[in-house]
PDB file of C-alpha atoms in Angstrom:
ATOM      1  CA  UNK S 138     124.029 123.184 113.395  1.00 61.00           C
ATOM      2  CA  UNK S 139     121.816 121.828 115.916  1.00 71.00           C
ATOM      3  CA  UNK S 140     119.843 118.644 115.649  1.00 81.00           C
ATOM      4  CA  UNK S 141     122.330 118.218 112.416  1.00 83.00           C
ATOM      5  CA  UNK S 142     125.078 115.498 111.413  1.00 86.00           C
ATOM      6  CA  UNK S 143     127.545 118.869 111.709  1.00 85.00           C
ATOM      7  CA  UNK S 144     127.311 118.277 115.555  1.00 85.00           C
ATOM      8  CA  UNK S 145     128.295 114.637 115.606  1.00 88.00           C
ATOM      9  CA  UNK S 146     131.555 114.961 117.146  1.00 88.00           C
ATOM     10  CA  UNK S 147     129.955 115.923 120.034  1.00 88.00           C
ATOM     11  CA  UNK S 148     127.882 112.585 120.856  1.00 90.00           C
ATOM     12  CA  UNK S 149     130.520 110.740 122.188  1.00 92.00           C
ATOM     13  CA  UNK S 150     130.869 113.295 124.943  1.00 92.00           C
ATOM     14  CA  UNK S 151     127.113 113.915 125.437  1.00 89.00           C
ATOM     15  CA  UNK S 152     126.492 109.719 126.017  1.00 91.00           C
ATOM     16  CA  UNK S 153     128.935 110.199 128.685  1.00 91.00           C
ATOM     17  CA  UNK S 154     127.641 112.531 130.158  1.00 90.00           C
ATOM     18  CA  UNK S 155     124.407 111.607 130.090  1.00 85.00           C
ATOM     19  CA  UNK S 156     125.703 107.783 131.699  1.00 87.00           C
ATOM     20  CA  UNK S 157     127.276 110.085 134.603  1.00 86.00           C
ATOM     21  CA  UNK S 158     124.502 111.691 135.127  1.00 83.00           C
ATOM     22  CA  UNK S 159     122.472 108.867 135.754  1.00 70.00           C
ATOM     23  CA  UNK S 160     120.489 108.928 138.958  1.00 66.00           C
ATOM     24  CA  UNK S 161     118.189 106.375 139.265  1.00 70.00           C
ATOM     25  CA  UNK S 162     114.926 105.272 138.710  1.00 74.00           C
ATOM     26  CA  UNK S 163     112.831 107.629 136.880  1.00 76.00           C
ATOM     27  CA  UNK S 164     109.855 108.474 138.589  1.00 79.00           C
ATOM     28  CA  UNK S 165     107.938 110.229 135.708  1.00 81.00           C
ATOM     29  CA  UNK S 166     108.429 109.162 131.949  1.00 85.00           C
ATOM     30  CA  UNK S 167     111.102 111.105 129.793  1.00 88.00           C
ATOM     31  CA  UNK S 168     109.690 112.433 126.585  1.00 90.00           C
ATOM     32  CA  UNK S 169     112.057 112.940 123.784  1.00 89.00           C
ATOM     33  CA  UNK S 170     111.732 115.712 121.212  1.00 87.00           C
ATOM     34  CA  UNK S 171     113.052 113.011 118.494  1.00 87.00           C
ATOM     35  CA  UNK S 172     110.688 110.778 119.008  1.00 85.00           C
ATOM     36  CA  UNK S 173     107.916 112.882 119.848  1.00 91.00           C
ATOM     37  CA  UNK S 174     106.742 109.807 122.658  1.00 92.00           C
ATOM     38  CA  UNK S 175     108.171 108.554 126.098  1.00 93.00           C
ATOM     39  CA  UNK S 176     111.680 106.710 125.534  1.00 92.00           C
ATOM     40  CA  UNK S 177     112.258 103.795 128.104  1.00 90.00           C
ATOM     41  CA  UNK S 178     114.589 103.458 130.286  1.00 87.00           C
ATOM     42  CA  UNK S 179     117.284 101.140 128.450  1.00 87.00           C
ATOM     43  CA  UNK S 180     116.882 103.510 125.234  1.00 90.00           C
ATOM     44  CA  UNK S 181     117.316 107.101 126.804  1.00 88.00           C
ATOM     45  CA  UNK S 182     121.052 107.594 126.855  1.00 89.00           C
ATOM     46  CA  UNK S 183     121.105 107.215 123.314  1.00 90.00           C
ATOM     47  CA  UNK S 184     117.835 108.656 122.059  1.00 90.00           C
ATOM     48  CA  UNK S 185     119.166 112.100 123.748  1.00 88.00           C
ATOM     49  CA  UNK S 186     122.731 111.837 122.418  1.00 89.00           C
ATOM     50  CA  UNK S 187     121.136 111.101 119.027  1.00 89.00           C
ATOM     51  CA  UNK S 188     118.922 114.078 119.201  1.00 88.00           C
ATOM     52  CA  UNK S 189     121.902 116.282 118.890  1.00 88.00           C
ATOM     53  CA  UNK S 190     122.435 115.106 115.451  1.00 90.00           C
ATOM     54  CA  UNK S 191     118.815 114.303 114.624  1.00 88.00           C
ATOM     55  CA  UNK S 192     115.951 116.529 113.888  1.00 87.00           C
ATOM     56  CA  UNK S 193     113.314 116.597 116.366  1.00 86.00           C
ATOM     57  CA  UNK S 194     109.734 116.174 116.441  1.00 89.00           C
ATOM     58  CA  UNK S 195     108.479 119.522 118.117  1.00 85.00           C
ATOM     59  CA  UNK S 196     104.982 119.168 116.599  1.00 88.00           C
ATOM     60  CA  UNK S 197     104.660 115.353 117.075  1.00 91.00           C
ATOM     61  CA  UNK S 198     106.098 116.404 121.385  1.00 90.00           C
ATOM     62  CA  UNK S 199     103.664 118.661 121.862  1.00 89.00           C
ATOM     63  CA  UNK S 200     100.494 116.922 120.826  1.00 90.00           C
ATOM     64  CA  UNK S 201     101.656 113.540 122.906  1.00 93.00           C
ATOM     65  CA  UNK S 202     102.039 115.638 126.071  1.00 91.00           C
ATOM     66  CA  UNK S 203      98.357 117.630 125.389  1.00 90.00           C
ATOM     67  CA  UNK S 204      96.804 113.742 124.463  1.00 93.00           C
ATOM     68  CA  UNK S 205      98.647 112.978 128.158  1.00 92.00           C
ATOM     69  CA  UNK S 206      96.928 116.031 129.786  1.00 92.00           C
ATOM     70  CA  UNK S 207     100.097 118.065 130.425  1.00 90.00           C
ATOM     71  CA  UNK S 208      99.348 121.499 131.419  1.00 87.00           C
ATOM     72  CA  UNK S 209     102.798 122.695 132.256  1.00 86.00           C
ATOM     73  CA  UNK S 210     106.290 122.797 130.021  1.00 86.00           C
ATOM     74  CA  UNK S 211     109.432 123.146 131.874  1.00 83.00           C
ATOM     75  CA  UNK S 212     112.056 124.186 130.104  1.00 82.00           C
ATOM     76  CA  UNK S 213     115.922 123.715 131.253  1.00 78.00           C
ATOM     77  CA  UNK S 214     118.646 126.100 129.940  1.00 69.00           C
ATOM     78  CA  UNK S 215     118.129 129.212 127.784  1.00 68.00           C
ATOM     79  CA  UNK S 216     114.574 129.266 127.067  1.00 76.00           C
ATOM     80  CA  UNK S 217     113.878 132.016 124.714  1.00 81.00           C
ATOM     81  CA  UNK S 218     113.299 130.240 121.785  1.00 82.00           C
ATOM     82  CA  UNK S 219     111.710 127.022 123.319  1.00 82.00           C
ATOM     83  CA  UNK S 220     109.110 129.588 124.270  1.00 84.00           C
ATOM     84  CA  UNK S 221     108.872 131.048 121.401  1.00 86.00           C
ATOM     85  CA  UNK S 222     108.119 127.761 119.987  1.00 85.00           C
ATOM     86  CA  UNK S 223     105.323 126.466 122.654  1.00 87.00           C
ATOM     87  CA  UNK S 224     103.551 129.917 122.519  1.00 87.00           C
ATOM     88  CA  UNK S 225     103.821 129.375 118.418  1.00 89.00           C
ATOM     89  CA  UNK S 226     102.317 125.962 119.021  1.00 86.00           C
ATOM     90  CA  UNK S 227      99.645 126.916 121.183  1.00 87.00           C
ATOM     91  CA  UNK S 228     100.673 126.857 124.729  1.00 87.00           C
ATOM     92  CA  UNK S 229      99.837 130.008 126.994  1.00 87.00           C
ATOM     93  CA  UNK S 230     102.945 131.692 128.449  1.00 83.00           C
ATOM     94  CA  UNK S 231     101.648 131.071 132.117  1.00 84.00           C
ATOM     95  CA  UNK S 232     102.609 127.123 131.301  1.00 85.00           C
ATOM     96  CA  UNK S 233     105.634 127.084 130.838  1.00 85.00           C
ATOM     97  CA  UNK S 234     108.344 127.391 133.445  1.00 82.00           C
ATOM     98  CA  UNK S 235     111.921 127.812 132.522  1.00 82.00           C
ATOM     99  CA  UNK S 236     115.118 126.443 134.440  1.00 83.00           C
ATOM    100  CA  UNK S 237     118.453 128.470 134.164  1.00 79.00           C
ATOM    101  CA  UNK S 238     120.128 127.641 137.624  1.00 79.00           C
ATOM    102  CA  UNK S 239     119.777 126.164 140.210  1.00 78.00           C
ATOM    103  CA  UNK S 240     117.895 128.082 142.553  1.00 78.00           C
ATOM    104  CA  UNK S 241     115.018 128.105 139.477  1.00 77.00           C
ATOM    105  CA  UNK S 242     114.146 124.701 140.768  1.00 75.00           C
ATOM    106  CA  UNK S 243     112.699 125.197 143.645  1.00 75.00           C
ATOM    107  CA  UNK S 244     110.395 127.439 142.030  1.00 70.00           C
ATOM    108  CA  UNK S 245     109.648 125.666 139.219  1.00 66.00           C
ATOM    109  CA  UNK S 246     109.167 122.265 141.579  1.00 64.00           C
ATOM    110  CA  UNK S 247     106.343 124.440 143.778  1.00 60.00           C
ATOM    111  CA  UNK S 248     104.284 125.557 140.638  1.00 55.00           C
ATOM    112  CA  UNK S 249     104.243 122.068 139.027  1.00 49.00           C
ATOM    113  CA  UNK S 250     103.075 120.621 142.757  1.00 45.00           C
ATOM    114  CA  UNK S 251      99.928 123.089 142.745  1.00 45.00           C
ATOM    115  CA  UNK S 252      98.004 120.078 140.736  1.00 43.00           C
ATOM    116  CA  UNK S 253      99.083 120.540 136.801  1.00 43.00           C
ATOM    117  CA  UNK S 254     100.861 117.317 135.851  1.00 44.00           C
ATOM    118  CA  UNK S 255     104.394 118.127 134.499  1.00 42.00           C
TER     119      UNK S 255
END
């Protein structure tokens, strides 16, 4: 029931934790897979929380971030089918970097700092 009206009982608790989360300035713009284009900064809490009930715009993403010059995806969470999807849509598997824990960042931080923009 993702990205479906089935999951809105869970928005309330996602825009809250989003608003916790909150840490500051953002020093790169956020992207959202609704909108397919970067979301500012007054309009992010709820564009994610509405992307759980909300299809997305996977296509749409994708070609915004090549027309940027984005040569590396990095995926946060279970990534099996978000690769799936960006080797589907084009995207070699050697760009795109997946985040599971913690200790994932570190790596994936190094990689994106050897010149691709992220």
């Amino acid at each position: 029931p993702w990205h479906s009206r089935l999951m809105a009982g869970g928005t309330d608790e996602l825009r809250q934790a989003y608003r916790d989360a909150a840490a500051g300035a953002q020093s790169a713009p956020l992207v959202a897979n609704r909108e397919g284009r970067p979301v500012a900064p007054a309009e992010i809490v709820e564009t994610l929380a509405g992307q759980l009930v909300h299809p997305i715009q996977w296509v749409r993403t994708l070609e915004f971030l090549r027309s940027q010059g984005v040569g590396r995806i990095v995926i946060f969470g279970p990534a099996k089918v978000m690769r799936h999807l960006l080797m589907k849509n084009g995207w070699s598997p050697s760009c795109v970097l997946s985040v599971s824990e913690p200790a994932d960042l570190a790596r994936a931080g190094g990689q994106a700092a050897e010149g691709d923009r992220t």
